[in-house]
């Protein structure tokens, strides 16, 4: 069996170790499709995995990386043939199933989505799980009934991966976007993406009142904790917040007041196990509702040997927008 380059995570006496090494193809896990991985990306969860800052990896050895785009190399699945261009994200890759930071991946064909027309494999990973999560959040807000005429929407962690794509998509759809960031030096970047206003995250960092002045009709939050509690207390009557991240913490120091006095809805967004129909919808919408020129503005490229360092930077809040990883 051949070997290929991969970022391998192993259990250590204290924590884990991560290194770029050769991985034996015979060690790939069960699956009915083998993909030649061409591009991946670095998400917050990837940063946790490669640095060992949180126990997201649940089997060893593990190949890190939660999403990839590439070309089918072998398939016994009826939906996929050799040469098909595919995208895969979630499903426990990089956690319980060998992941994307490798030149080959073997997965279940039911996990795959066809690369949408008009997107390259690099484009798909410039979007990645972060952009996919942003679109799932937009779809949830639309299902709730939110429209641009209902009022402003807020995006927290706006300079990060989810926030950058959410800001770009919402602005293209006609929303007045309020971008919240801890890096006010990125204000011009966020306005270039389409934000109408940029506010300092400190406005949302104090203890949340049960109800505060109504400021927005909806929002997308990747921060959690006190930030999300403040968002809920400031959401307009019958508005909604899509919660999709925990960069600020897993707790939610809030009250029931926004829910029972203003009819506010908290919409939970899961990007890992979403049904294939929803995945296909989200990726099709990303191909049409995300300005490709904006995508290039928020993206920079690294190689596989730079991933571990990038993982540390993303946890430190030093990464703006999206990182694409060239695998082959």
PDB file of C-alpha atoms in Angstrom:
ATOM      1  CA  UNK A   1       0.000   0.000   0.000  1.00  0.00           C
ATOM      2  CA  UNK A   2       1.134   3.543  -0.742  1.00  0.00           C
ATOM      3  CA  UNK A   3       1.783   6.237   1.825  1.00  0.00           C
ATOM      4  CA  UNK A   4       0.741   9.864   1.662  1.00  0.00           C
ATOM      5  CA  UNK A   5       1.336  13.055   3.611  1.00  0.00           C
ATOM      6  CA  UNK A   6      -1.023  13.771   6.489  1.00  0.00           C
ATOM      7  CA  UNK A   7      -1.222  15.681   9.758  1.00  0.00           C
ATOM      8  CA  UNK A   8      -1.408  12.904  12.316  1.00  0.00           C
ATOM      9  CA  UNK A   9      -2.534  13.380  15.911  1.00  0.00           C
ATOM     10  CA  UNK A  10      -1.449  10.840  18.514  1.00  0.00           C
ATOM     11  CA  UNK A  11      -2.174  10.397  22.196  1.00  0.00           C
ATOM     12  CA  UNK A  12       0.732  11.469  24.400  1.00  0.00           C
ATOM     13  CA  UNK A  13       1.519  11.027  28.078  1.00  0.00           C
ATOM     14  CA  UNK A  14       0.167  14.536  28.589  1.00  0.00           C
ATOM     15  CA  UNK A  15      -2.388  15.552  25.974  1.00  0.00           C
ATOM     16  CA  UNK A  16      -1.724  14.941  22.282  1.00  0.00           C
ATOM     17  CA  UNK A  17       0.935  15.478  19.634  1.00  0.00           C
ATOM     18  CA  UNK A  18       0.408  16.649  16.056  1.00  0.00           C
ATOM     19  CA  UNK A  19       2.898  16.349  13.196  1.00  0.00           C
ATOM     20  CA  UNK A  20       3.021  16.294   9.416  1.00  0.00           C
ATOM     21  CA  UNK A  21       4.114  12.769   8.528  1.00  0.00           C
ATOM     22  CA  UNK A  22       3.626   9.866   6.125  1.00  0.00           C
ATOM     23  CA  UNK A  23       0.422   7.881   6.636  1.00  0.00           C
ATOM     24  CA  UNK A  24      -0.118   4.362   5.333  1.00  0.00           C
ATOM     25  CA  UNK A  25      -3.123   3.964   3.041  1.00  0.00           C
ATOM     26  CA  UNK A  26      -3.896   0.599   4.677  1.00  0.00           C
ATOM     27  CA  UNK A  27      -4.754   2.509   7.877  1.00  0.00           C
ATOM     28  CA  UNK A  28      -7.598   4.456   6.258  1.00  0.00           C
ATOM     29  CA  UNK A  29     -10.986   3.747   7.807  1.00  0.00           C
ATOM     30  CA  UNK A  30     -13.963   2.045   6.190  1.00  0.00           C
ATOM     31  CA  UNK A  31     -15.826   3.905   3.479  1.00  0.00           C
ATOM     32  CA  UNK A  32     -17.122   3.341  -0.030  1.00  0.00           C
ATOM     33  CA  UNK A  33     -15.463   6.376  -1.660  1.00  0.00           C
ATOM     34  CA  UNK A  34     -11.768   7.298  -1.712  1.00  0.00           C
ATOM     35  CA  UNK A  35     -11.027  10.913  -2.582  1.00  0.00           C
ATOM     36  CA  UNK A  36      -7.830  12.600  -3.726  1.00  0.00           C
ATOM     37  CA  UNK A  37      -7.923  15.627  -1.446  1.00  0.00           C
ATOM     38  CA  UNK A  38      -6.911  18.850  -3.176  1.00  0.00           C
ATOM     39  CA  UNK A  39      -7.949  21.616  -0.777  1.00  0.00           C
ATOM     40  CA  UNK A  40      -8.922  21.979   2.865  1.00  0.00           C
ATOM     41  CA  UNK A  41      -9.240  24.858   5.302  1.00  0.00           C
ATOM     42  CA  UNK A  42      -8.599  25.801   8.937  1.00  0.00           C
ATOM     43  CA  UNK A  43     -11.602  26.212  11.240  1.00  0.00           C
ATOM     44  CA  UNK A  44     -11.771  26.957  14.956  1.00  0.00           C
ATOM     45  CA  UNK A  45     -12.381  23.261  15.685  1.00  0.00           C
ATOM     46  CA  UNK A  46      -9.303  22.370  13.631  1.00  0.00           C
ATOM     47  CA  UNK A  47      -7.289  24.759  15.785  1.00  0.00           C
ATOM     48  CA  UNK A  48      -8.505  22.975  18.919  1.00  0.00           C
ATOM     49  CA  UNK A  49      -7.576  19.601  17.428  1.00  0.00           C
ATOM     50  CA  UNK A  50      -4.049  20.340  16.196  1.00  0.00           C
ATOM     51  CA  UNK A  51      -3.063  22.275  19.336  1.00  0.00           C
ATOM     52  CA  UNK A  52      -4.733  19.881  21.766  1.00  0.00           C
ATOM     53  CA  UNK A  53      -6.415  22.824  23.529  1.00  0.00           C
ATOM     54  CA  UNK A  54      -9.669  20.875  23.821  1.00  0.00           C
ATOM     55  CA  UNK A  55     -10.431  17.130  23.625  1.00  0.00           C
ATOM     56  CA  UNK A  56     -12.185  17.196  20.239  1.00  0.00           C
ATOM     57  CA  UNK A  57     -10.230  14.173  18.942  1.00  0.00           C
ATOM     58  CA  UNK A  58     -11.823  10.943  20.133  1.00  0.00           C
ATOM     59  CA  UNK A  59      -9.800   8.221  18.416  1.00  0.00           C
ATOM     60  CA  UNK A  60      -6.084   7.756  17.818  1.00  0.00           C
ATOM     61  CA  UNK A  61      -4.268   7.961  15.581  1.00  0.00           C
ATOM     62  CA  UNK A  62      -6.320  10.719  13.960  1.00  0.00           C
ATOM     63  CA  UNK A  63      -5.852  12.736  10.801  1.00  0.00           C
ATOM     64  CA  UNK A  64      -7.029  16.260  11.583  1.00  0.00           C
ATOM     65  CA  UNK A  65      -9.216  18.425   9.355  1.00  0.00           C
ATOM     66  CA  UNK A  66     -13.011  18.658   9.281  1.00  0.00           C
ATOM     67  CA  UNK A  67     -13.597  19.467   5.591  1.00  0.00           C
ATOM     68  CA  UNK A  68     -12.139  18.894   2.145  1.00  0.00           C
ATOM     69  CA  UNK A  69     -12.729  19.304  -1.578  1.00  0.00           C
ATOM     70  CA  UNK A  70     -11.251  16.931  -4.117  1.00  0.00           C
ATOM     71  CA  UNK A  71     -11.722  14.320  -6.821  1.00  0.00           C
ATOM     72  CA  UNK A  72     -13.122  10.797  -6.464  1.00  0.00           C
ATOM     73  CA  UNK A  73     -10.367   8.240  -6.974  1.00  0.00           C
ATOM     74  CA  UNK A  74     -12.278   5.016  -6.182  1.00  0.00           C
ATOM     75  CA  UNK A  75     -15.972   4.406  -5.546  1.00  0.00           C
ATOM     76  CA  UNK A  76     -18.380   1.554  -4.895  1.00  0.00           C
ATOM     77  CA  UNK A  77     -21.172   4.010  -4.059  1.00  0.00           C
ATOM     78  CA  UNK A  78     -23.918   4.311  -6.713  1.00  0.00           C
ATOM     79  CA  UNK A  79     -23.969   8.116  -6.626  1.00  0.00           C
ATOM     80  CA  UNK A  80     -20.261   8.689  -7.284  1.00  0.00           C
ATOM     81  CA  UNK A  81     -17.830   7.706 -10.003  1.00  0.00           C
ATOM     82  CA  UNK A  82     -14.117   8.213 -10.557  1.00  0.00           C
ATOM     83  CA  UNK A  83     -13.401  11.804 -11.532  1.00  0.00           C
ATOM     84  CA  UNK A  84     -16.380  13.390  -9.740  1.00  0.00           C
ATOM     85  CA  UNK A  85     -15.606  16.641  -7.928  1.00  0.00           C
ATOM     86  CA  UNK A  86     -16.896  16.521  -4.348  1.00  0.00           C
ATOM     87  CA  UNK A  87     -17.050  18.425  -1.075  1.00  0.00           C
ATOM     88  CA  UNK A  88     -17.228  16.889   2.385  1.00  0.00           C
ATOM     89  CA  UNK A  89     -17.582  18.587   5.755  1.00  0.00           C
ATOM     90  CA  UNK A  90     -18.602  17.469   9.225  1.00  0.00           C
ATOM     91  CA  UNK A  91     -19.715  13.891   9.968  1.00  0.00           C
ATOM     92  CA  UNK A  92     -17.061  13.595  12.683  1.00  0.00           C
ATOM     93  CA  UNK A  93     -14.085  13.966  10.339  1.00  0.00           C
ATOM     94  CA  UNK A  94     -11.040  14.948  12.360  1.00  0.00           C
ATOM     95  CA  UNK A  95     -12.826  13.784  15.534  1.00  0.00           C
ATOM     96  CA  UNK A  96     -13.998  10.176  15.150  1.00  0.00           C
ATOM     97  CA  UNK A  97     -13.214   9.593  11.454  1.00  0.00           C
ATOM     98  CA  UNK A  98      -9.865  10.212   9.759  1.00  0.00           C
ATOM     99  CA  UNK A  99     -10.013  13.712   8.367  1.00  0.00           C
ATOM    100  CA  UNK A 100      -9.010  16.129   5.649  1.00  0.00           C
ATOM    101  CA  UNK A 101      -5.398  17.186   6.263  1.00  0.00           C
ATOM    102  CA  UNK A 102      -4.124  14.402   4.038  1.00  0.00           C
ATOM    103  CA  UNK A 103      -3.583  13.668   0.382  1.00  0.00           C
ATOM    104  CA  UNK A 104      -6.235  10.941   0.548  1.00  0.00           C
ATOM    105  CA  UNK A 105      -9.486  10.443   2.444  1.00  0.00           C
ATOM    106  CA  UNK A 106     -11.883   7.507   2.559  1.00  0.00           C
ATOM    107  CA  UNK A 107     -15.451   8.324   3.572  1.00  0.00           C
ATOM    108  CA  UNK A 108     -19.055   7.223   3.148  1.00  0.00           C
ATOM    109  CA  UNK A 109     -20.502   8.325  -0.160  1.00  0.00           C
ATOM    110  CA  UNK A 110     -23.625   9.497   1.676  1.00  0.00           C
ATOM    111  CA  UNK A 111     -21.501  12.212   3.288  1.00  0.00           C
ATOM    112  CA  UNK A 112     -20.482  13.818  -0.004  1.00  0.00           C
ATOM    113  CA  UNK A 113     -21.929  16.806  -1.835  1.00  0.00           C
ATOM    114  CA  UNK A 114     -21.243  17.491  -5.505  1.00  0.00           C
ATOM    115  CA  UNK A 115     -19.053  20.546  -6.010  1.00  0.00           C
ATOM    116  CA  UNK A 116     -21.602  23.212  -7.038  1.00  0.00           C
ATOM    117  CA  UNK A 117     -21.445  24.537 -10.585  1.00  0.00           C
ATOM    118  CA  UNK A 118     -19.440  27.741 -10.722  1.00  0.00           C
ATOM    119  CA  UNK A 119     -17.271  26.899  -7.705  1.00  0.00           C
ATOM    120  CA  UNK A 120     -13.735  25.554  -7.876  1.00  0.00           C
ATOM    121  CA  UNK A 121     -12.454  23.174  -5.214  1.00  0.00           C
ATOM    122  CA  UNK A 122     -10.419  26.078  -3.840  1.00  0.00           C
ATOM    123  CA  UNK A 123     -13.549  28.278  -3.715  1.00  0.00           C
ATOM    124  CA  UNK A 124     -15.396  25.557  -1.817  1.00  0.00           C
ATOM    125  CA  UNK A 125     -12.726  25.446   0.870  1.00  0.00           C
ATOM    126  CA  UNK A 126     -12.445  29.229   0.985  1.00  0.00           C
ATOM    127  CA  UNK A 127     -16.089  28.900   2.032  1.00  0.00           C
ATOM    128  CA  UNK A 128     -15.527  25.718   4.048  1.00  0.00           C
ATOM    129  CA  UNK A 129     -17.374  24.676   7.185  1.00  0.00           C
ATOM    130  CA  UNK A 130     -17.313  28.280   8.403  1.00  0.00           C
ATOM    131  CA  UNK A 131     -19.114  29.570   5.322  1.00  0.00           C
ATOM    132  CA  UNK A 132     -21.415  26.562   5.245  1.00  0.00           C
ATOM    133  CA  UNK A 133     -22.323  27.260   8.887  1.00  0.00           C
ATOM    134  CA  UNK A 134     -22.974  30.913   8.036  1.00  0.00           C
ATOM    135  CA  UNK A 135     -25.350  29.848   5.253  1.00  0.00           C
ATOM    136  CA  UNK A 136     -27.138  27.366   7.523  1.00  0.00           C
ATOM    137  CA  UNK A 137     -27.694  30.313   9.867  1.00  0.00           C
ATOM    138  CA  UNK A 138     -29.074  32.467   7.044  1.00  0.00           C
ATOM    139  CA  UNK A 139     -31.404  29.650   5.978  1.00  0.00           C
ATOM    140  CA  UNK A 140     -32.657  29.285   9.570  1.00  0.00           C
ATOM    141  CA  UNK A 141     -33.369  33.017   9.821  1.00  0.00           C
ATOM    142  CA  UNK A 142     -35.215  32.906   6.491  1.00  0.00           C
ATOM    143  CA  UNK A 143     -37.257  29.901   7.658  1.00  0.00           C
ATOM    144  CA  UNK A 144     -38.164  31.925  10.746  1.00  0.00           C
ATOM    145  CA  UNK A 145     -39.551  34.549   8.358  1.00  0.00           C
ATOM    146  CA  UNK A 146     -36.896  37.244   8.674  1.00  0.00           C
ATOM    147  CA  UNK A 147     -36.575  39.630   5.721  1.00  0.00           C
ATOM    148  CA  UNK A 148     -34.493  42.798   5.164  1.00  0.00           C
ATOM    149  CA  UNK A 149     -37.530  45.009   5.762  1.00  0.00           C
ATOM    150  CA  UNK A 150     -37.799  43.714   9.346  1.00  0.00           C
ATOM    151  CA  UNK A 151     -34.751  45.728  10.382  1.00  0.00           C
ATOM    152  CA  UNK A 152     -31.024  45.411  11.029  1.00  0.00           C
ATOM    153  CA  UNK A 153     -29.270  42.116  11.679  1.00  0.00           C
ATOM    154  CA  UNK A 154     -26.165  41.673  13.800  1.00  0.00           C
ATOM    155  CA  UNK A 155     -23.201  39.393  13.141  1.00  0.00           C
ATOM    156  CA  UNK A 156     -20.811  38.693  16.022  1.00  0.00           C
ATOM    157  CA  UNK A 157     -17.210  37.620  15.621  1.00  0.00           C
ATOM    158  CA  UNK A 158     -17.595  39.380  12.302  1.00  0.00           C
ATOM    159  CA  UNK A 159     -13.928  39.374  11.274  1.00  0.00           C
ATOM    160  CA  UNK A 160     -13.658  35.602  11.715  1.00  0.00           C
ATOM    161  CA  UNK A 161     -14.524  32.907   9.186  1.00  0.00           C
ATOM    162  CA  UNK A 162     -18.232  32.474   9.961  1.00  0.00           C
ATOM    163  CA  UNK A 163     -18.699  36.189  10.543  1.00  0.00           C
ATOM    164  CA  UNK A 164     -16.975  37.284   7.341  1.00  0.00           C
ATOM    165  CA  UNK A 165     -19.106  35.028   5.143  1.00  0.00           C
ATOM    166  CA  UNK A 166     -22.287  35.863   7.067  1.00  0.00           C
ATOM    167  CA  UNK A 167     -21.630  39.584   6.640  1.00  0.00           C
ATOM    168  CA  UNK A 168     -20.985  39.216   2.905  1.00  0.00           C
ATOM    169  CA  UNK A 169     -24.045  37.015   2.276  1.00  0.00           C
ATOM    170  CA  UNK A 170     -26.492  39.034   4.380  1.00  0.00           C
ATOM    171  CA  UNK A 171     -25.418  42.302   2.791  1.00  0.00           C
ATOM    172  CA  UNK A 172     -25.836  40.837  -0.710  1.00  0.00           C
ATOM    173  CA  UNK A 173     -29.338  39.712   0.263  1.00  0.00           C
ATOM    174  CA  UNK A 174     -30.190  43.296   1.164  1.00  0.00           C
ATOM    175  CA  UNK A 175     -29.896  43.331   4.954  1.00  0.00           C
ATOM    176  CA  UNK A 176     -28.565  46.227   7.001  1.00  0.00           C
ATOM    177  CA  UNK A 177     -25.703  44.407   8.724  1.00  0.00           C
ATOM    178  CA  UNK A 178     -24.264  45.461  12.069  1.00  0.00           C
ATOM    179  CA  UNK A 179     -20.869  43.788  12.458  1.00  0.00           C
ATOM    180  CA  UNK A 180     -19.559  43.235  15.984  1.00  0.00           C
ATOM    181  CA  UNK A 181     -15.822  42.668  16.415  1.00  0.00           C
ATOM    182  CA  UNK A 182     -13.104  42.813  19.002  1.00  0.00           C
ATOM    183  CA  UNK A 183     -10.755  44.150  16.340  1.00  0.00           C
ATOM    184  CA  UNK A 184     -11.999  47.609  15.421  1.00  0.00           C
ATOM    185  CA  UNK A 185      -8.915  47.916  13.210  1.00  0.00           C
ATOM    186  CA  UNK A 186     -10.856  45.620  10.846  1.00  0.00           C
ATOM    187  CA  UNK A 187     -13.724  48.108  10.408  1.00  0.00           C
ATOM    188  CA  UNK A 188     -12.786  49.005   6.841  1.00  0.00           C
ATOM    189  CA  UNK A 189     -12.454  45.299   5.962  1.00  0.00           C
ATOM    190  CA  UNK A 190     -15.942  44.624   7.341  1.00  0.00           C
ATOM    191  CA  UNK A 191     -17.454  47.583   5.500  1.00  0.00           C
ATOM    192  CA  UNK A 192     -15.855  46.331   2.294  1.00  0.00           C
ATOM    193  CA  UNK A 193     -17.687  43.035   2.903  1.00  0.00           C
ATOM    194  CA  UNK A 194     -20.963  44.938   3.152  1.00  0.00           C
ATOM    195  CA  UNK A 195     -21.410  45.852   6.825  1.00  0.00           C
ATOM    196  CA  UNK A 196     -23.436  49.043   7.285  1.00  0.00           C
ATOM    197  CA  UNK A 197     -22.205  49.555  10.851  1.00  0.00           C
ATOM    198  CA  UNK A 198     -19.304  48.198  12.896  1.00  0.00           C
ATOM    199  CA  UNK A 199     -19.508  48.078  16.689  1.00  0.00           C
ATOM    200  CA  UNK A 200     -17.006  47.080  19.348  1.00  0.00           C
ATOM    201  CA  UNK A 201     -17.722  43.735  20.981  1.00  0.00           C
ATOM    202  CA  UNK A 202     -17.373  45.481  24.351  1.00  0.00           C
ATOM    203  CA  UNK A 203     -20.912  46.777  23.802  1.00  0.00           C
ATOM    204  CA  UNK A 204     -22.043  43.169  24.240  1.00  0.00           C
ATOM    205  CA  UNK A 205     -19.577  41.985  26.871  1.00  0.00           C
ATOM    206  CA  UNK A 206     -21.156  43.224  30.130  1.00  0.00           C
ATOM    207  CA  UNK A 207     -23.742  41.317  32.179  1.00  0.00           C
ATOM    208  CA  UNK A 208     -26.929  41.028  30.133  1.00  0.00           C
ATOM    209  CA  UNK A 209     -30.134  42.688  31.296  1.00  0.00           C
ATOM    210  CA  UNK A 210     -33.255  40.520  31.117  1.00  0.00           C
ATOM    211  CA  UNK A 211     -34.498  42.970  28.481  1.00  0.00           C
ATOM    212  CA  UNK A 212     -32.570  45.846  26.921  1.00  0.00           C
ATOM    213  CA  UNK A 213     -33.393  48.374  24.217  1.00  0.00           C
ATOM    214  CA  UNK A 214     -34.453  46.652  20.985  1.00  0.00           C
ATOM    215  CA  UNK A 215     -31.670  47.056  18.416  1.00  0.00           C
ATOM    216  CA  UNK A 216     -31.937  44.317  15.761  1.00  0.00           C
ATOM    217  CA  UNK A 217     -34.478  42.010  14.160  1.00  0.00           C
ATOM    218  CA  UNK A 218     -32.133  39.055  14.040  1.00  0.00           C
ATOM    219  CA  UNK A 219     -28.550  37.950  14.093  1.00  0.00           C
ATOM    220  CA  UNK A 220     -25.890  35.290  13.659  1.00  0.00           C
ATOM    221  CA  UNK A 221     -23.724  34.578  16.711  1.00  0.00           C
ATOM    222  CA  UNK A 222     -20.514  32.551  16.731  1.00  0.00           C
ATOM    223  CA  UNK A 223     -19.406  33.697  20.203  1.00  0.00           C
ATOM    224  CA  UNK A 224     -21.918  32.399  22.754  1.00  0.00           C
ATOM    225  CA  UNK A 225     -21.815  33.168  26.495  1.00  0.00           C
ATOM    226  CA  UNK A 226     -22.434  36.779  27.585  1.00  0.00           C
ATOM    227  CA  UNK A 227     -22.377  38.036  24.013  1.00  0.00           C
ATOM    228  CA  UNK A 228     -25.287  35.796  23.028  1.00  0.00           C
ATOM    229  CA  UNK A 229     -27.165  36.729  26.201  1.00  0.00           C
ATOM    230  CA  UNK A 230     -26.858  40.412  25.294  1.00  0.00           C
ATOM    231  CA  UNK A 231     -27.930  39.753  21.714  1.00  0.00           C
ATOM    232  CA  UNK A 232     -31.107  38.061  22.908  1.00  0.00           C
ATOM    233  CA  UNK A 233     -31.951  40.873  25.321  1.00  0.00           C
ATOM    234  CA  UNK A 234     -31.620  43.441  22.499  1.00  0.00           C
ATOM    235  CA  UNK A 235     -33.554  41.529  19.822  1.00  0.00           C
ATOM    236  CA  UNK A 236     -36.782  43.084  18.556  1.00  0.00           C
ATOM    237  CA  UNK A 237     -40.225  41.595  19.141  1.00  0.00           C
ATOM    238  CA  UNK A 238     -40.549  38.199  17.391  1.00  0.00           C
ATOM    239  CA  UNK A 239     -36.994  38.370  16.120  1.00  0.00           C
ATOM    240  CA  UNK A 240     -34.497  35.512  16.101  1.00  0.00           C
ATOM    241  CA  UNK A 241     -30.816  34.801  16.730  1.00  0.00           C
ATOM    242  CA  UNK A 242     -29.037  31.878  15.071  1.00  0.00           C
ATOM    243  CA  UNK A 243     -26.414  30.480  17.459  1.00  0.00           C
ATOM    244  CA  UNK A 244     -23.590  28.580  15.763  1.00  0.00           C
ATOM    245  CA  UNK A 245     -20.422  28.960  17.854  1.00  0.00           C
ATOM    246  CA  UNK A 246     -18.808  29.165  21.266  1.00  0.00           C
ATOM    247  CA  UNK A 247     -15.618  31.175  20.834  1.00  0.00           C
ATOM    248  CA  UNK A 248     -16.530  33.138  23.965  1.00  0.00           C
ATOM    249  CA  UNK A 249     -17.739  30.191  26.036  1.00  0.00           C
ATOM    250  CA  UNK A 250     -20.401  27.481  26.258  1.00  0.00           C
ATOM    251  CA  UNK A 251     -22.444  29.119  29.017  1.00  0.00           C
ATOM    252  CA  UNK A 252     -25.514  31.290  28.426  1.00  0.00           C
ATOM    253  CA  UNK A 253     -26.077  33.732  31.330  1.00  0.00           C
ATOM    254  CA  UNK A 254     -29.493  34.854  30.158  1.00  0.00           C
ATOM    255  CA  UNK A 255     -33.123  34.711  31.336  1.00  0.00           C
ATOM    256  CA  UNK A 256     -36.406  33.618  29.822  1.00  0.00           C
ATOM    257  CA  UNK A 257     -37.511  37.269  29.454  1.00  0.00           C
ATOM    258  CA  UNK A 258     -36.661  37.690  25.731  1.00  0.00           C
ATOM    259  CA  UNK A 259     -38.516  34.467  24.922  1.00  0.00           C
ATOM    260  CA  UNK A 260     -41.727  34.974  26.895  1.00  0.00           C
ATOM    261  CA  UNK A 261     -42.051  38.778  26.737  1.00  0.00           C
ATOM    262  CA  UNK A 262     -40.844  39.487  23.191  1.00  0.00           C
ATOM    263  CA  UNK A 263     -41.336  36.108  21.539  1.00  0.00           C
ATOM    264  CA  UNK A 264     -37.666  36.001  20.538  1.00  0.00           C
ATOM    265  CA  UNK A 265     -36.429  32.697  19.091  1.00  0.00           C
ATOM    266  CA  UNK A 266     -32.999  31.141  19.602  1.00  0.00           C
ATOM    267  CA  UNK A 267     -32.167  28.997  16.580  1.00  0.00           C
ATOM    268  CA  UNK A 268     -29.551  26.287  17.078  1.00  0.00           C
ATOM    269  CA  UNK A 269     -27.221  25.646  14.142  1.00  0.00           C
ATOM    270  CA  UNK A 270     -25.411  22.306  13.800  1.00  0.00           C
ATOM    271  CA  UNK A 271     -22.922  21.994  10.955  1.00  0.00           C
ATOM    272  CA  UNK A 272     -21.717  18.454  11.680  1.00  0.00           C
ATOM    273  CA  UNK A 273     -24.645  16.079  11.162  1.00  0.00           C
ATOM    274  CA  UNK A 274     -27.037  18.069   8.953  1.00  0.00           C
ATOM    275  CA  UNK A 275     -29.127  16.020   6.475  1.00  0.00           C
ATOM    276  CA  UNK A 276     -27.872  15.837   2.908  1.00  0.00           C
ATOM    277  CA  UNK A 277     -30.857  17.769   1.505  1.00  0.00           C
ATOM    278  CA  UNK A 278     -30.044  20.742   3.717  1.00  0.00           C
ATOM    279  CA  UNK A 279     -26.354  20.486   2.814  1.00  0.00           C
ATOM    280  CA  UNK A 280     -27.145  20.550  -0.891  1.00  0.00           C
ATOM    281  CA  UNK A 281     -29.388  23.582  -0.417  1.00  0.00           C
ATOM    282  CA  UNK A 282     -26.757  25.443   1.595  1.00  0.00           C
ATOM    283  CA  UNK A 283     -23.980  24.771  -0.925  1.00  0.00           C
ATOM    284  CA  UNK A 284     -26.189  25.782  -3.865  1.00  0.00           C
ATOM    285  CA  UNK A 285     -27.064  29.034  -2.118  1.00  0.00           C
ATOM    286  CA  UNK A 286     -23.409  29.722  -1.362  1.00  0.00           C
ATOM    287  CA  UNK A 287     -22.644  29.380  -5.063  1.00  0.00           C
ATOM    288  CA  UNK A 288     -25.184  32.113  -5.882  1.00  0.00           C
ATOM    289  CA  UNK A 289     -25.448  34.348  -2.789  1.00  0.00           C
ATOM    290  CA  UNK A 290     -21.779  34.852  -1.949  1.00  0.00           C
ATOM    291  CA  UNK A 291     -19.995  37.414  -4.088  1.00  0.00           C
ATOM    292  CA  UNK A 292     -16.914  35.638  -5.447  1.00  0.00           C
ATOM    293  CA  UNK A 293     -14.866  38.861  -5.382  1.00  0.00           C
ATOM    294  CA  UNK A 294     -15.699  39.208  -1.667  1.00  0.00           C
ATOM    295  CA  UNK A 295     -14.606  35.620  -1.153  1.00  0.00           C
ATOM    296  CA  UNK A 296     -11.184  36.358  -2.604  1.00  0.00           C
ATOM    297  CA  UNK A 297     -10.870  39.385  -0.291  1.00  0.00           C
ATOM    298  CA  UNK A 298     -11.379  37.306   2.841  1.00  0.00           C
ATOM    299  CA  UNK A 299      -9.135  34.360   1.867  1.00  0.00           C
ATOM    300  CA  UNK A 300      -5.438  33.606   2.080  1.00  0.00           C
ATOM    301  CA  UNK A 301      -3.636  30.397   1.199  1.00  0.00           C
ATOM    302  CA  UNK A 302      -1.201  28.181   3.104  1.00  0.00           C
ATOM    303  CA  UNK A 303       0.348  24.739   2.613  1.00  0.00           C
ATOM    304  CA  UNK A 304      -0.146  21.577   4.640  1.00  0.00           C
ATOM    305  CA  UNK A 305       3.065  22.244   6.585  1.00  0.00           C
ATOM    306  CA  UNK A 306       1.636  25.564   7.840  1.00  0.00           C
ATOM    307  CA  UNK A 307      -1.586  24.166   9.304  1.00  0.00           C
ATOM    308  CA  UNK A 308      -0.455  23.553  12.890  1.00  0.00           C
ATOM    309  CA  UNK A 309       0.797  27.124  13.262  1.00  0.00           C
ATOM    310  CA  UNK A 310      -2.407  28.457  11.696  1.00  0.00           C
ATOM    311  CA  UNK A 311      -4.423  26.444  14.195  1.00  0.00           C
ATOM    312  CA  UNK A 312      -2.711  28.226  17.073  1.00  0.00           C
ATOM    313  CA  UNK A 313      -3.300  31.625  15.449  1.00  0.00           C
ATOM    314  CA  UNK A 314      -7.001  31.024  14.913  1.00  0.00           C
ATOM    315  CA  UNK A 315      -7.456  30.177  18.609  1.00  0.00           C
ATOM    316  CA  UNK A 316      -5.621  33.383  19.519  1.00  0.00           C
ATOM    317  CA  UNK A 317      -8.061  35.418  17.423  1.00  0.00           C
ATOM    318  CA  UNK A 318      -5.320  36.470  15.016  1.00  0.00           C
ATOM    319  CA  UNK A 319      -6.897  35.165  11.806  1.00  0.00           C
ATOM    320  CA  UNK A 320      -9.008  37.430   9.620  1.00  0.00           C
ATOM    321  CA  UNK A 321     -11.482  35.763   7.288  1.00  0.00           C
ATOM    322  CA  UNK A 322     -10.696  32.374   5.803  1.00  0.00           C
ATOM    323  CA  UNK A 323      -7.614  30.195   5.321  1.00  0.00           C
ATOM    324  CA  UNK A 324      -7.426  27.705   2.451  1.00  0.00           C
ATOM    325  CA  UNK A 325      -4.966  24.825   2.636  1.00  0.00           C
ATOM    326  CA  UNK A 326      -3.441  23.537  -0.604  1.00  0.00           C
ATOM    327  CA  UNK A 327      -3.052  19.782  -0.214  1.00  0.00           C
ATOM    328  CA  UNK A 328      -2.145  18.700  -3.787  1.00  0.00           C
TER     329      UNK A 328
END
